[in-house]
CSV table of C-alpha atoms in Angstrom, one decimal:
chain,number,residue,atom,x,y,z
I,1,UNK,CA,206.3,263.6,251.7
I,2,UNK,CA,208.4,266.0,253.8
I,3,UNK,CA,212.1,265.4,253.4
I,4,UNK,CA,214.7,267.6,255.0
I,5,UNK,CA,216.2,269.7,252.3
I,6,UNK,CA,218.7,272.6,252.2
I,7,UNK,CA,219.4,274.3,248.9
I,8,UNK,CA,219.3,271.2,246.8
I,9,UNK,CA,216.5,270.5,244.3
I,10,UNK,CA,214.3,267.5,245.1
I,11,UNK,CA,215.9,265.4,242.3
I,12,UNK,CA,219.4,266.4,243.5
I,13,UNK,CA,218.6,265.6,247.1
I,14,UNK,CA,217.1,262.2,246.2
I,15,UNK,CA,220.1,261.3,244.1
I,16,UNK,CA,222.6,262.4,246.7
I,17,UNK,CA,220.8,260.6,249.6
I,18,UNK,CA,220.5,257.4,247.5
I,19,UNK,CA,224.2,257.6,246.8
I,20,UNK,CA,224.9,258.2,250.4
I,21,UNK,CA,222.9,255.2,251.4
I,22,UNK,CA,224.9,253.0,249.0
I,23,UNK,CA,228.1,254.4,250.5
I,24,UNK,CA,226.9,253.6,254.1
I,25,UNK,CA,226.3,250.0,253.1
I,26,UNK,CA,229.8,249.7,251.7
I,27,UNK,CA,231.2,251.2,254.9
I,28,UNK,CA,229.2,248.7,257.0
I,29,UNK,CA,231.5,245.9,256.0
I,30,UNK,CA,234.8,247.7,256.3
I,31,UNK,CA,236.4,249.3,259.3
I,32,UNK,CA,237.2,252.8,258.4
I,33,UNK,CA,239.7,254.7,260.5
I,34,UNK,CA,238.8,258.3,260.7
I,35,UNK,CA,238.2,260.8,263.5
I,36,UNK,CA,235.3,263.0,264.3
I,37,UNK,CA,235.7,266.6,263.1
I,38,UNK,CA,235.3,268.9,266.0
I,39,UNK,CA,234.7,272.5,265.0
I,40,UNK,CA,234.3,275.4,267.4
I,41,UNK,CA,230.6,275.8,268.1
I,42,UNK,CA,228.8,279.0,267.5
I,43,UNK,CA,228.0,281.1,270.5
I,44,UNK,CA,224.3,280.3,270.4
I,45,UNK,CA,222.1,279.2,273.4
I,46,UNK,CA,222.3,275.5,274.2
I,47,UNK,CA,219.6,273.7,272.1
I,48,UNK,CA,217.8,270.9,273.9
I,49,UNK,CA,216.6,267.9,271.9
I,50,UNK,CA,214.2,265.5,273.5
I,51,UNK,CA,215.0,262.0,272.2
I,52,UNK,CA,212.5,259.2,272.5
I,53,UNK,CA,213.5,257.2,275.6
I,54,UNK,CA,214.0,253.9,273.7
I,55,UNK,CA,216.5,255.6,271.4
I,56,UNK,CA,218.1,257.4,274.3
I,57,UNK,CA,218.6,254.1,276.0
I,58,UNK,CA,220.1,252.5,272.9
I,59,UNK,CA,223.9,253.2,272.8
I,60,UNK,CA,223.9,253.1,269.0
I,61,UNK,CA,221.1,255.5,268.3
I,62,UNK,CA,222.2,257.9,271.1
I,63,UNK,CA,225.7,257.9,269.5
I,64,UNK,CA,224.3,258.5,266.0
I,65,UNK,CA,222.2,261.5,267.0
I,66,UNK,CA,225.1,262.9,269.0
I,67,UNK,CA,227.4,262.4,265.9
I,68,UNK,CA,224.9,264.2,263.6
I,69,UNK,CA,224.6,267.1,266.0
I,70,UNK,CA,228.4,267.3,266.6
I,71,UNK,CA,228.9,267.5,262.8
I,72,UNK,CA,226.9,270.8,262.7
I,73,UNK,CA,228.6,273.2,265.1
I,74,UNK,CA,227.2,276.2,263.2
I,75,UNK,CA,223.8,275.4,264.7
I,76,UNK,CA,225.2,275.9,268.2
I,77,UNK,CA,225.7,273.7,271.3
I,78,UNK,CA,223.2,271.0,272.2
I,79,UNK,CA,222.0,268.8,274.9
I,80,UNK,CA,220.1,265.5,274.4
I,81,UNK,CA,217.3,264.8,276.9
I,82,UNK,CA,215.5,261.5,277.6
I,83,UNK,CA,211.8,261.6,276.9
I,84,UNK,CA,209.1,260.1,279.1
I,85,UNK,CA,208.5,256.4,278.6
I,86,UNK,CA,206.0,256.6,275.8
I,87,UNK,CA,204.9,253.7,273.6
I,88,UNK,CA,206.0,254.0,270.0
I,89,UNK,CA,202.6,254.9,268.8
I,90,UNK,CA,202.2,257.6,271.5
I,91,UNK,CA,205.7,259.0,270.8
I,92,UNK,CA,204.9,259.4,267.1
I,93,UNK,CA,201.6,261.0,267.8
I,94,UNK,CA,203.3,263.6,270.1
I,95,UNK,CA,206.0,264.1,267.4
I,96,UNK,CA,203.3,264.7,264.8
I,97,UNK,CA,201.4,267.2,266.9
I,98,UNK,CA,204.5,269.4,267.3
I,99,UNK,CA,204.7,272.1,270.0
I,100,UNK,CA,204.4,269.7,272.9
I,101,UNK,CA,208.1,269.1,273.1
I,102,UNK,CA,207.5,265.6,274.6
I,103,UNK,CA,209.5,264.2,271.8
I,104,UNK,CA,211.7,266.1,269.3
I,105,UNK,CA,213.5,263.2,267.6
I,106,UNK,CA,212.7,259.5,267.2
I,107,UNK,CA,214.3,256.7,265.3
I,108,UNK,CA,211.8,254.2,264.0
I,109,UNK,CA,211.2,252.0,260.9
I,110,UNK,CA,209.7,254.0,258.1
I,111,UNK,CA,206.4,253.5,256.3
I,112,UNK,CA,204.5,255.6,253.7
I,113,UNK,CA,202.0,256.6,256.4
I,114,UNK,CA,204.7,257.9,258.7
I,115,UNK,CA,206.4,259.8,256.0
I,116,UNK,CA,203.1,261.6,255.4
I,117,UNK,CA,202.7,263.1,258.8
I,118,UNK,CA,206.3,263.4,260.0
I,119,UNK,CA,209.6,264.6,258.5
I,120,UNK,CA,212.1,261.8,257.9
I,121,UNK,CA,215.8,262.1,257.3
I,122,UNK,CA,215.9,259.3,254.7
I,123,UNK,CA,219.3,257.7,255.5
I,124,UNK,CA,219.0,254.2,257.0
I,125,UNK,CA,220.6,254.6,260.4
I,126,UNK,CA,221.9,251.0,260.6
I,127,UNK,CA,222.7,250.4,257.0
I,128,UNK,CA,219.4,248.5,256.5
I,129,UNK,CA,219.9,245.9,259.3
I,130,UNK,CA,216.6,246.5,261.0
I,131,UNK,CA,214.9,244.7,258.2
I,132,UNK,CA,216.9,241.6,259.1
I,133,UNK,CA,215.1,239.9,262.0
I,134,UNK,CA,216.0,237.1,264.2
I,135,UNK,CA,213.8,235.3,266.8
I,136,UNK,CA,214.2,235.8,270.5
I,137,UNK,CA,212.7,232.6,272.0
I,138,UNK,CA,212.4,230.6,275.2
I,139,UNK,CA,214.6,227.4,275.1
I,140,UNK,CA,211.7,225.0,275.2
I,141,UNK,CA,210.4,226.5,271.9
I,142,UNK,CA,213.6,225.9,269.9
I,143,UNK,CA,212.4,222.6,268.5
I,144,UNK,CA,209.5,224.4,266.8
I,145,UNK,CA,212.0,226.0,264.4
I,146,UNK,CA,213.9,222.9,263.4
I,147,UNK,CA,213.5,222.1,259.7
I,148,UNK,CA,212.1,225.4,258.6
I,149,UNK,CA,213.7,226.4,255.3
I,150,UNK,CA,211.0,228.6,253.6
I,151,UNK,CA,208.1,230.9,254.2
I,152,UNK,CA,205.7,228.0,253.5
I,153,UNK,CA,207.5,226.0,256.2
I,154,UNK,CA,207.1,228.9,258.7
I,155,UNK,CA,203.4,229.2,257.9
I,156,UNK,CA,202.7,225.4,258.2
I,157,UNK,CA,204.6,225.2,261.5
I,158,UNK,CA,202.2,227.9,262.8
I,159,UNK,CA,205.0,230.0,264.4
I,160,UNK,CA,203.4,233.0,266.2
I,161,UNK,CA,205.4,236.2,266.2
I,162,UNK,CA,205.2,238.9,268.9
I,163,UNK,CA,205.4,242.6,267.8
I,164,UNK,CA,204.3,246.1,268.9
I,165,UNK,CA,200.8,247.3,268.0
I,166,UNK,CA,202.1,250.3,266.1
I,167,UNK,CA,205.3,248.8,264.6
I,168,UNK,CA,205.5,248.6,260.8
I,169,UNK,CA,206.5,245.0,261.1
I,170,UNK,CA,203.1,244.0,262.2
I,171,UNK,CA,201.2,244.6,258.9
I,172,UNK,CA,204.2,243.3,257.0
I,173,UNK,CA,204.1,240.0,258.8
I,174,UNK,CA,200.3,239.7,258.5
I,175,UNK,CA,200.5,240.6,254.8
I,176,UNK,CA,202.8,237.6,254.5
I,177,UNK,CA,200.2,235.4,256.3
I,178,UNK,CA,202.2,235.0,259.5
I,179,UNK,CA,200.3,235.0,262.8
I,180,UNK,CA,201.1,238.1,264.9
I,181,UNK,CA,200.4,238.7,268.6
I,182,UNK,CA,200.8,242.4,269.6
I,183,UNK,CA,201.0,244.7,272.6
I,184,UNK,CA,201.4,248.5,272.8
I,185,UNK,CA,204.4,248.3,275.1
I,186,UNK,CA,207.8,246.9,274.1
I,187,UNK,CA,208.7,245.9,277.6
I,188,UNK,CA,205.5,243.9,278.1
I,189,UNK,CA,206.3,241.8,275.0
I,190,UNK,CA,209.2,240.1,276.8
I,191,UNK,CA,206.8,239.0,279.6
I,192,UNK,CA,204.4,237.7,277.0
I,193,UNK,CA,207.2,235.6,275.4
I,194,UNK,CA,208.0,234.1,278.8
I,195,UNK,CA,204.3,233.1,279.2
I,196,UNK,CA,204.4,231.5,275.7
I,197,UNK,CA,201.7,233.9,274.3
I,198,UNK,CA,203.8,233.7,271.1
I,199,UNK,CA,206.8,231.7,270.0
I,200,UNK,CA,209.2,234.3,268.5
I,201,UNK,CA,209.9,237.9,269.4
I,202,UNK,CA,211.3,239.1,266.1
I,203,UNK,CA,214.0,241.7,266.7
I,204,UNK,CA,216.3,243.5,264.3
I,205,UNK,CA,219.9,242.3,263.9
I,206,UNK,CA,221.0,245.8,264.8
I,207,UNK,CA,219.1,245.8,268.1
I,208,UNK,CA,218.7,242.3,269.5
I,209,UNK,CA,222.0,242.1,271.4
I,210,UNK,CA,221.3,245.3,273.3
I,211,UNK,CA,217.7,244.2,273.9
I,212,UNK,CA,218.9,241.0,275.6
I,213,UNK,CA,221.5,242.9,277.6
I,214,UNK,CA,218.8,245.3,278.9
I,215,UNK,CA,216.3,242.5,279.6
I,216,UNK,CA,219.0,240.5,281.5
I,217,UNK,CA,217.1,237.2,281.4
I,218,UNK,CA,219.5,234.2,281.0
I,219,UNK,CA,216.7,232.0,279.9
I,220,UNK,CA,216.0,233.9,276.7
I,221,UNK,CA,218.0,232.9,273.7
I,222,UNK,CA,218.3,233.8,270.0
I,223,UNK,CA,217.1,231.1,267.6
I,224,UNK,CA,220.2,230.1,265.6
I,225,UNK,CA,219.0,229.1,262.1
I,226,UNK,CA,216.6,231.7,260.7
I,227,UNK,CA,216.6,235.3,259.5
I,228,UNK,CA,213.4,237.0,258.4
I,229,UNK,CA,214.3,239.7,255.8
I,230,UNK,CA,212.3,242.5,254.3
I,231,UNK,CA,213.0,246.0,253.0
I,232,UNK,CA,212.4,248.3,256.0
I,233,UNK,CA,214.7,251.3,256.3
I,234,UNK,CA,215.0,252.9,259.8
I,235,UNK,CA,215.2,256.7,259.8
I,236,UNK,CA,215.4,259.6,262.2
I,237,UNK,CA,212.1,261.4,262.3
I,238,UNK,CA,211.2,264.9,263.6
I,239,UNK,CA,207.9,266.8,263.7
I,240,UNK,CA,206.2,268.0,260.4
I,241,UNK,CA,207.1,271.6,261.0
I,242,UNK,CA,210.5,271.2,262.6
I,243,UNK,CA,212.6,271.9,259.6
I,244,UNK,CA,215.5,273.3,261.5
I,245,UNK,CA,216.1,270.1,263.4
I,246,UNK,CA,215.5,268.1,260.2
I,247,UNK,CA,218.1,270.2,258.3
I,248,UNK,CA,220.6,269.9,261.1
I,249,UNK,CA,220.3,266.1,261.3
I,250,UNK,CA,220.5,265.6,257.5
I,251,UNK,CA,223.5,267.9,257.1
I,252,UNK,CA,225.2,266.1,260.0
I,253,UNK,CA,224.5,262.7,258.6
I,254,UNK,CA,225.8,263.7,255.1
I,255,UNK,CA,229.0,265.1,256.6
I,256,UNK,CA,229.5,261.9,258.6
I,257,UNK,CA,229.1,259.8,255.5
I,258,UNK,CA,231.5,261.9,253.5
I,259,UNK,CA,234.3,262.0,256.1
I,260,UNK,CA,234.0,258.3,257.1
I,261,UNK,CA,232.8,258.7,260.6
I,262,UNK,CA,229.4,257.2,259.8
I,263,UNK,CA,231.3,254.0,258.6
I,264,UNK,CA,233.2,254.0,261.9
I,265,UNK,CA,229.8,254.3,263.8
I,266,UNK,CA,228.3,251.3,261.8
I,267,UNK,CA,231.3,249.1,262.4
I,268,UNK,CA,231.5,250.0,266.1
I,269,UNK,CA,227.9,249.4,267.0
I,270,UNK,CA,226.8,246.8,264.4
I,271,UNK,CA,229.8,245.0,263.2
I,272,UNK,CA,230.1,242.7,266.2
I,273,UNK,CA,226.4,241.9,266.2
I,274,UNK,CA,226.5,240.9,262.5
I,275,UNK,CA,229.5,238.6,263.2
I,276,UNK,CA,228.1,237.1,266.4
I,277,UNK,CA,224.8,236.2,264.9
I,278,UNK,CA,226.4,234.1,262.2
I,279,UNK,CA,224.1,235.5,259.4
I,280,UNK,CA,226.0,233.6,256.8
I,281,UNK,CA,225.0,230.3,258.3
I,282,UNK,CA,221.3,231.1,258.6
I,283,UNK,CA,218.4,230.5,256.2
I,284,UNK,CA,217.1,233.8,254.9
I,285,UNK,CA,213.3,233.9,254.5
I,286,UNK,CA,212.4,237.0,252.4
I,287,UNK,CA,209.1,238.7,253.0
I,288,UNK,CA,207.3,241.3,250.9
I,289,UNK,CA,206.8,244.8,252.3
I,290,UNK,CA,204.1,246.7,250.3
I,291,UNK,CA,203.8,249.6,252.9
I,292,UNK,CA,206.8,251.7,251.8
I,293,UNK,CA,206.7,255.0,249.9
I,294,UNK,CA,208.3,254.8,246.4
I,295,UNK,CA,211.6,256.3,247.4
I,296,UNK,CA,211.9,254.4,250.7
I,297,UNK,CA,210.9,251.2,248.8
I,298,UNK,CA,213.8,251.8,246.4
I,299,UNK,CA,216.2,252.4,249.3
I,300,UNK,CA,214.9,249.4,251.2
I,301,UNK,CA,215.2,247.0,248.3
I,302,UNK,CA,218.7,248.3,247.5
I,303,UNK,CA,219.8,247.8,251.1
I,304,UNK,CA,218.2,244.4,251.4
I,305,UNK,CA,219.8,243.1,248.2
I,306,UNK,CA,223.1,244.6,249.2
I,307,UNK,CA,223.1,242.9,252.6
I,308,UNK,CA,221.9,239.6,251.1
I,309,UNK,CA,224.8,239.8,248.6
I,310,UNK,CA,227.3,240.4,251.3
I,311,UNK,CA,226.0,237.5,253.4
I,312,UNK,CA,226.2,235.2,250.3
I,313,UNK,CA,229.9,236.3,249.9
I,314,UNK,CA,230.6,235.2,253.5
I,315,UNK,CA,229.3,231.7,252.6
I,316,UNK,CA,231.8,231.2,249.8
């Protein structure tokens, strides 16, 4: 596995990143008032970074990448560029090839396979919320979800879930014996939902509000009673040989965690979503994810348990 490292040993880096992840989760639930540290940038040529278009269009991910780059002024000035509209699978293939510059940075859910051919920065960008999934549905399908309280109920009801061909969620759901309907393009999946090709478009708690704002369809709604939960950290990824960008992003993330600005980011972009989705009033259905590397599995389980514990506290 290729992890971005500076002058830390592997063990030191793993320990530090794991501690940083725990800190990020604590910060998720508390508004931390601190300012960005703006240092004078080095007089280097402006470095352009091509960010996958779906991340570029996401206010949260764009802000996070900007934050990490701003925290590392010694690497020089930067400009973030929107990539072509590539499917997730195509974007990761281009990232893995290197040298094409079609994509330099992408934020996606991790898997053992992805960590083998790309370089991850192993800090969950949203505090682990991507692994908490709610259902975007059409109003006429809401009755299908009534009375579901367990994974067995979900299976017996025959709920079909829509996901991307290349998304890590797809094998996770199928491994848990849930029917999955797929397409290679994220945008097409909304049209498939309208045509009732499936019943639930499962979207992460950290992304669903922005999704619906972008789609701008008043008919679509969020099912109010269920959360599908599985360990699935979401990382920033770069190409396998692009160690300079990996180092910069990791250093920027670590600095943001230490000075509190990462906590401000989490609260600003995800705090309202967590509150508006009423997670404490939903039934949590936990699924197994056997497709993570050992380290990401540990991080994923820790974030999942931490978030479940916080939701339980809200119920008291």
